[in-house]
Amino acid sequence: MTDATRTRRAFDLAEATAVLARTPATLDALLRGLPDGWIQAHEGGDTWSPFDIIGHLIHCEQTDWVPRVRIILEQGEARTFDPFDRFAQFELSKGRTFDSLLDEFAVLRRASVRDLGALELTEADLERRGTHPSFGAVTLGQLLATWLAHDMDHVVQVARVIGRQYTDAVGPWRAYLRVISGKQG
Amino acid sequence: MTDATRTRRAFDLAEATAVLARTPATLDALLRGLPDGWIQAHEGGDTWSPFDIIGHLIHCEQTDWVPRVRIILEQGEARTFDPFDRFAQFELSKGRTFDSLLDEFAVLRRASVRDLGALELTEADLERRGTHPSFGAVTLGQLLATWLAHDMDHVVQVARVIGRQYTDAVGPWRAYLRVISGKQG
């Protein structure tokens, strides 16, 4: 495998689906049953906790990924995607148990992956275009690649929120832990 | 829960053990069975792939965490920790299957968590000191907090390596995905 093929990949539906299918189990393994202090932890200000993040992922599943795929396939560029509400989870998750959010995300993702498979997308479909409300023309392939990267973004965020809780507790190791120092690796 | 208690936690052995015990299953859920392109992916230059990272976590388990706890408890500050070899995994993982690395990490971590519990550490023990080869005096509590943060550091890294593979594939979404843009959240 050459260096270039190890740092950037072209979008590949089978490869991407393998990752997408694993995200609920990854977050479940990390978070289910943890003491509540970890689940409610955040990074200060209006940053999100693991509780908020799972609610956000649920809302994405319901309104963003497969729904936008269908808009592209059925209506193309003519129909701009509905804007996504980044704050919906604060209302929608209210009063819910964390376990029920993890369960719901797993059920929704399983359905999304099944729906995605059922569409039997071709390479030509991946080039079909839709219209994003902020930045205009996007392809179906870009949308699906973003779905995966967005999953990883929030896995990063959950692990970072937890790790940074010990910013003071790690003492002199602070400078050597990128999750705390914020240095890019 | 006040804002301050949500952004920083004092080290708590039970809370930390809950996270430490979950790390192998988290990485297993994310990585086992993925196409090899994801497992060998890295961020360019001498950065690490998921394959390298699991090997590193195995080596840490064997030489770093519980061994250093024992040095502190048995020999205190008089005995400087052995320096850690950050590159050991490149030899040690050679020729191994990725599944066997995941399995070994899980077995070793289970033993570490069991050993840690068997020590029945007290609050006073957490204040006991050891000597780090680079930065001198550290406490047992700082070592254990670092263990957890180090786990999260590498969960972050694995998810980042995977997400960044689609830096080009996501098209105009690039600027909105922190895992790719590198913006701190």
mmCIF file of C-alpha atoms in Angstrom, chain A:
data_model
loop_
_atom_site.group_PDB
_atom_site.id
_atom_site.type_symbol
_atom_site.label_atom_id
_atom_site.label_comp_id
_atom_site.label_asym_id
_atom_site.label_seq_id
_atom_site.Cartn_x
_atom_site.Cartn_y
_atom_site.Cartn_z
ATOM 1 C CA MET A 1 0.000 0.000 0.000
ATOM 2 C CA THR A 2 1.566 3.330 -1.001
ATOM 3 C CA ASP A 3 1.743 6.288 1.344
ATOM 4 C CA ALA A 4 -0.797 8.280 -0.697
ATOM 5 C CA THR A 5 -3.429 5.559 -0.584
ATOM 6 C CA ARG A 6 -3.017 5.373 3.190
ATOM 7 C CA THR A 7 -3.837 9.048 3.833
ATOM 8 C CA ARG A 8 -6.736 9.706 1.452
ATOM 9 C CA ARG A 9 -9.398 7.369 0.130
ATOM 10 C CA ALA A 10 -11.894 7.865 -2.651
ATOM 11 C CA PHE A 11 -15.420 7.296 -1.404
ATOM 12 C CA ASP A 12 -16.318 3.608 -1.576
ATOM 13 C CA LEU A 13 -19.843 2.585 -0.658
ATOM 14 C CA ALA A 14 -18.962 -0.827 0.780
ATOM 15 C CA GLU A 15 -16.010 0.527 2.780
ATOM 16 C CA ALA A 16 -18.059 3.428 4.109
ATOM 17 C CA THR A 17 -21.034 1.273 5.024
ATOM 18 C CA ALA A 18 -18.736 -0.955 7.100
ATOM 19 C CA VAL A 19 -17.816 2.060 9.228
ATOM 20 C CA LEU A 20 -21.334 3.537 9.392
ATOM 21 C CA ALA A 21 -22.752 0.228 10.605
ATOM 22 C CA ARG A 22 -20.278 0.141 13.517
ATOM 23 C CA THR A 23 -20.809 3.601 15.012
ATOM 24 C CA PRO A 24 -23.700 2.787 17.369
ATOM 25 C CA ALA A 25 -21.862 -0.210 18.832
ATOM 26 C CA THR A 26 -18.706 1.885 19.228
ATOM 27 C CA LEU A 27 -20.486 4.587 21.205
ATOM 28 C CA ASP A 28 -22.479 1.977 23.133
ATOM 29 C CA ALA A 29 -19.297 0.154 24.164
ATOM 30 C CA LEU A 30 -17.704 3.406 25.283
ATOM 31 C CA LEU A 31 -20.658 4.968 27.075
ATOM 32 C CA ARG A 32 -23.401 2.588 28.215
ATOM 33 C CA GLY A 33 -23.415 2.135 31.961
ATOM 34 C CA LEU A 34 -20.763 4.779 32.669
ATOM 35 C CA PRO A 35 -21.272 6.877 35.803
ATOM 36 C CA ASP A 36 -23.484 9.861 34.997
ATOM 37 C CA GLY A 37 -20.634 12.332 35.539
ATOM 38 C CA TRP A 38 -19.043 11.149 32.290
ATOM 39 C CA ILE A 39 -22.325 11.230 30.351
ATOM 40 C CA GLN A 40 -23.076 14.807 31.424
ATOM 41 C CA ALA A 41 -19.478 16.024 31.062
ATOM 42 C CA HIS A 42 -18.739 18.724 28.509
ATOM 43 C CA GLU A 43 -15.955 21.147 27.541
ATOM 44 C CA GLY A 44 -17.414 24.347 28.992
ATOM 45 C CA GLY A 45 -19.771 27.022 27.670
ATOM 46 C CA ASP A 46 -22.289 25.648 25.206
ATOM 47 C CA THR A 47 -20.206 22.617 24.205
ATOM 48 C CA TRP A 48 -21.918 19.237 24.116
ATOM 49 C CA SER A 49 -21.896 16.283 26.481
ATOM 50 C CA PRO A 50 -22.075 12.619 25.398
ATOM 51 C CA PHE A 51 -25.787 12.853 26.263
ATOM 52 C CA ASP A 52 -26.216 15.788 23.858
ATOM 53 C CA ILE A 53 -24.129 14.111 21.143
ATOM 54 C CA ILE A 54 -26.206 10.912 21.009
ATOM 55 C CA GLY A 55 -29.350 13.064 20.768
ATOM 56 C CA HIS A 56 -27.758 14.978 17.888
ATOM 57 C CA LEU A 57 -26.859 11.740 16.089
ATOM 58 C CA ILE A 58 -30.472 10.571 16.444
ATOM 59 C CA HIS A 59 -31.759 13.810 14.960
ATOM 60 C CA CYS A 60 -29.272 13.534 12.057
ATOM 61 C CA GLU A 61 -30.470 10.022 11.370
ATOM 62 C CA GLN A 62 -34.083 11.174 11.275
ATOM 63 C CA THR A 63 -33.694 14.311 9.185
ATOM 64 C CA ASP A 64 -30.311 14.475 7.529
ATOM 65 C CA TRP A 65 -28.551 11.508 5.940
ATOM 66 C CA VAL A 66 -30.980 9.135 4.232
ATOM 67 C CA PRO A 67 -33.625 11.853 3.828
ATOM 68 C CA ARG A 68 -31.104 13.971 1.888
ATOM 69 C CA VAL A 69 -30.049 10.942 -0.173
ATOM 70 C CA ARG A 70 -33.705 10.538 -1.179
ATOM 71 C CA ILE A 71 -34.037 14.218 -2.038
ATOM 72 C CA ILE A 72 -31.060 13.961 -4.397
ATOM 73 C CA LEU A 73 -32.346 10.772 -6.039
ATOM 74 C CA GLU A 74 -35.953 11.905 -6.348
ATOM 75 C CA GLN A 75 -35.700 15.649 -6.893
ATOM 76 C CA GLY A 76 -32.060 16.420 -7.704
ATOM 77 C CA GLU A 77 -30.709 19.944 -7.508
ATOM 78 C CA ALA A 78 -34.118 21.579 -7.846
ATOM 79 C CA ARG A 79 -35.049 20.857 -4.232
ATOM 80 C CA THR A 80 -32.724 22.443 -1.662
ATOM 81 C CA PHE A 81 -32.152 20.315 1.443
ATOM 82 C CA ASP A 82 -34.041 21.382 4.520
ATOM 83 C CA PRO A 83 -31.682 23.263 6.860
ATOM 84 C CA PHE A 84 -30.482 21.061 9.706
ATOM 85 C CA ASP A 85 -31.259 22.092 13.291
ATOM 86 C CA ARG A 86 -28.044 21.659 15.301
ATOM 87 C CA PHE A 87 -29.876 22.276 18.563
ATOM 88 C CA ALA A 88 -32.928 20.036 18.164
ATOM 89 C CA GLN A 89 -31.574 17.455 20.612
ATOM 90 C CA PHE A 90 -31.882 19.820 23.569
ATOM 91 C CA GLU A 91 -35.681 19.593 23.309
ATOM 92 C CA LEU A 92 -35.948 16.100 21.860
ATOM 93 C CA SER A 93 -33.750 14.387 24.467
ATOM 94 C CA LYS A 94 -35.359 16.092 27.445
ATOM 95 C CA GLY A 95 -36.433 13.615 30.102
ATOM 96 C CA ARG A 96 -35.048 10.649 28.157
ATOM 97 C CA THR A 97 -32.750 8.082 29.739
ATOM 98 C CA PHE A 98 -29.333 7.826 28.184
ATOM 99 C CA ASP A 99 -29.791 4.108 27.512
ATOM 100 C CA SER A 100 -32.965 4.826 25.547
ATOM 101 C CA LEU A 101 -31.039 7.297 23.379
ATOM 102 C CA LEU A 102 -28.317 4.720 22.683
ATOM 103 C CA ASP A 103 -31.011 2.175 21.816
ATOM 104 C CA GLU A 104 -32.805 4.558 19.495
ATOM 105 C CA PHE A 105 -29.626 5.561 17.680
ATOM 106 C CA ALA A 106 -28.793 1.878 17.087
ATOM 107 C CA VAL A 107 -32.274 1.121 15.711
ATOM 108 C CA LEU A 108 -32.278 4.156 13.432
ATOM 109 C CA ARG A 109 -28.781 3.512 12.116
ATOM 110 C CA ARG A 110 -29.587 -0.112 11.375
ATOM 111 C CA ALA A 111 -32.586 1.072 9.347
ATOM 112 C CA SER A 112 -30.476 3.718 7.575
ATOM 113 C CA VAL A 113 -27.838 1.197 6.553
ATOM 114 C CA ARG A 114 -30.559 -1.158 5.338
ATOM 115 C CA ASP A 115 -32.246 1.645 3.379
ATOM 116 C CA LEU A 116 -28.924 2.686 1.875
ATOM 117 C CA GLY A 117 -28.258 -0.874 0.717
ATOM 118 C CA ALA A 118 -31.753 -1.201 -0.745
ATOM 119 C CA LEU A 119 -31.138 1.806 -2.998
ATOM 120 C CA GLU A 120 -28.459 -0.195 -4.876
ATOM 121 C CA LEU A 121 -26.563 2.963 -5.702
ATOM 122 C CA THR A 122 -24.341 2.903 -8.773
ATOM 123 C CA GLU A 123 -21.135 4.858 -9.370
ATOM 124 C CA ALA A 124 -23.209 7.152 -11.590
ATOM 125 C CA ASP A 125 -25.681 7.752 -8.736
ATOM 126 C CA LEU A 126 -22.793 8.910 -6.529
ATOM 127 C CA GLU A 127 -22.191 11.746 -9.015
ATOM 128 C CA ARG A 128 -25.811 12.953 -8.866
ATOM 129 C CA ARG A 129 -26.208 16.396 -7.393
ATOM 130 C CA GLY A 130 -28.250 18.058 -4.718
ATOM 131 C CA THR A 131 -28.357 21.583 -3.329
ATOM 132 C CA HIS A 132 -27.118 22.353 0.162
ATOM 133 C CA PRO A 133 -28.854 25.351 1.783
ATOM 134 C CA SER A 134 -25.514 27.002 2.698
ATOM 135 C CA PHE A 135 -22.972 26.005 0.082
ATOM 136 C CA GLY A 136 -24.909 24.926 -2.982
ATOM 137 C CA ALA A 137 -24.082 22.008 -5.276
ATOM 138 C CA VAL A 138 -22.936 18.786 -3.635
ATOM 139 C CA THR A 139 -22.849 15.218 -4.902
ATOM 140 C CA LEU A 140 -24.482 12.178 -3.373
ATOM 141 C CA GLY A 141 -21.017 10.687 -2.880
ATOM 142 C CA GLN A 142 -19.919 13.775 -0.942
ATOM 143 C CA LEU A 143 -23.011 13.519 1.253
ATOM 144 C CA LEU A 144 -22.260 9.886 2.078
ATOM 145 C CA ALA A 145 -18.564 10.587 2.744
ATOM 146 C CA THR A 146 -19.666 13.400 5.069
ATOM 147 C CA TRP A 147 -21.955 11.022 6.936
ATOM 148 C CA LEU A 148 -18.946 8.846 7.798
ATOM 149 C CA ALA A 149 -16.657 11.761 8.658
ATOM 150 C CA HIS A 150 -19.420 13.264 10.814
ATOM 151 C CA ASP A 151 -19.697 9.990 12.746
ATOM 152 C CA MET A 152 -15.959 10.032 13.369
ATOM 153 C CA ASP A 153 -16.121 13.708 14.332
ATOM 154 C CA HIS A 154 -18.505 12.845 17.135
ATOM 155 C CA VAL A 155 -16.579 9.746 18.242
ATOM 156 C CA VAL A 156 -13.565 12.081 18.500
ATOM 157 C CA GLN A 157 -15.666 14.568 20.449
ATOM 158 C CA VAL A 158 -16.997 12.013 22.948
ATOM 159 C CA ALA A 159 -13.529 10.646 23.688
ATOM 160 C CA ARG A 160 -12.103 14.169 23.901
ATOM 161 C CA VAL A 161 -14.816 15.346 26.328
ATOM 162 C CA ILE A 162 -14.075 12.381 28.598
ATOM 163 C CA GLY A 163 -10.289 12.661 28.372
ATOM 164 C CA ARG A 164 -10.283 16.404 29.068
ATOM 165 C CA GLN A 165 -12.142 15.915 32.318
ATOM 166 C CA TYR A 166 -8.745 14.904 33.721
ATOM 167 C CA THR A 167 -6.880 17.985 32.426
ATOM 168 C CA ASP A 168 -5.871 18.860 35.989
ATOM 169 C CA ALA A 169 -5.815 15.325 37.361
ATOM 170 C CA VAL A 170 -3.028 14.148 35.027
ATOM 171 C CA GLY A 171 -0.558 16.664 36.467
ATOM 172 C CA PRO A 172 2.714 16.971 34.514
ATOM 173 C CA TRP A 173 1.562 14.470 31.858
ATOM 174 C CA ARG A 174 -0.748 17.228 30.577
ATOM 175 C CA ALA A 175 1.716 18.441 27.947
ATOM 176 C CA TYR A 176 2.166 14.953 26.496
ATOM 177 C CA LEU A 177 -1.504 14.108 25.973
ATOM 178 C CA ARG A 178 -2.795 15.543 22.721
ATOM 179 C CA VAL A 179 -6.388 14.995 23.791
ATOM 180 C CA ILE A 180 -5.708 17.568 26.516
ATOM 181 C CA SER A 181 -3.056 19.826 24.995
ATOM 182 C CA GLY A 182 -5.045 20.172 21.774
ATOM 183 C CA LYS A 183 -1.907 19.655 19.691
ATOM 184 C CA GLN A 184 -2.684 18.105 16.339
ATOM 185 C CA GLY A 185 -1.175 14.694 15.718
#
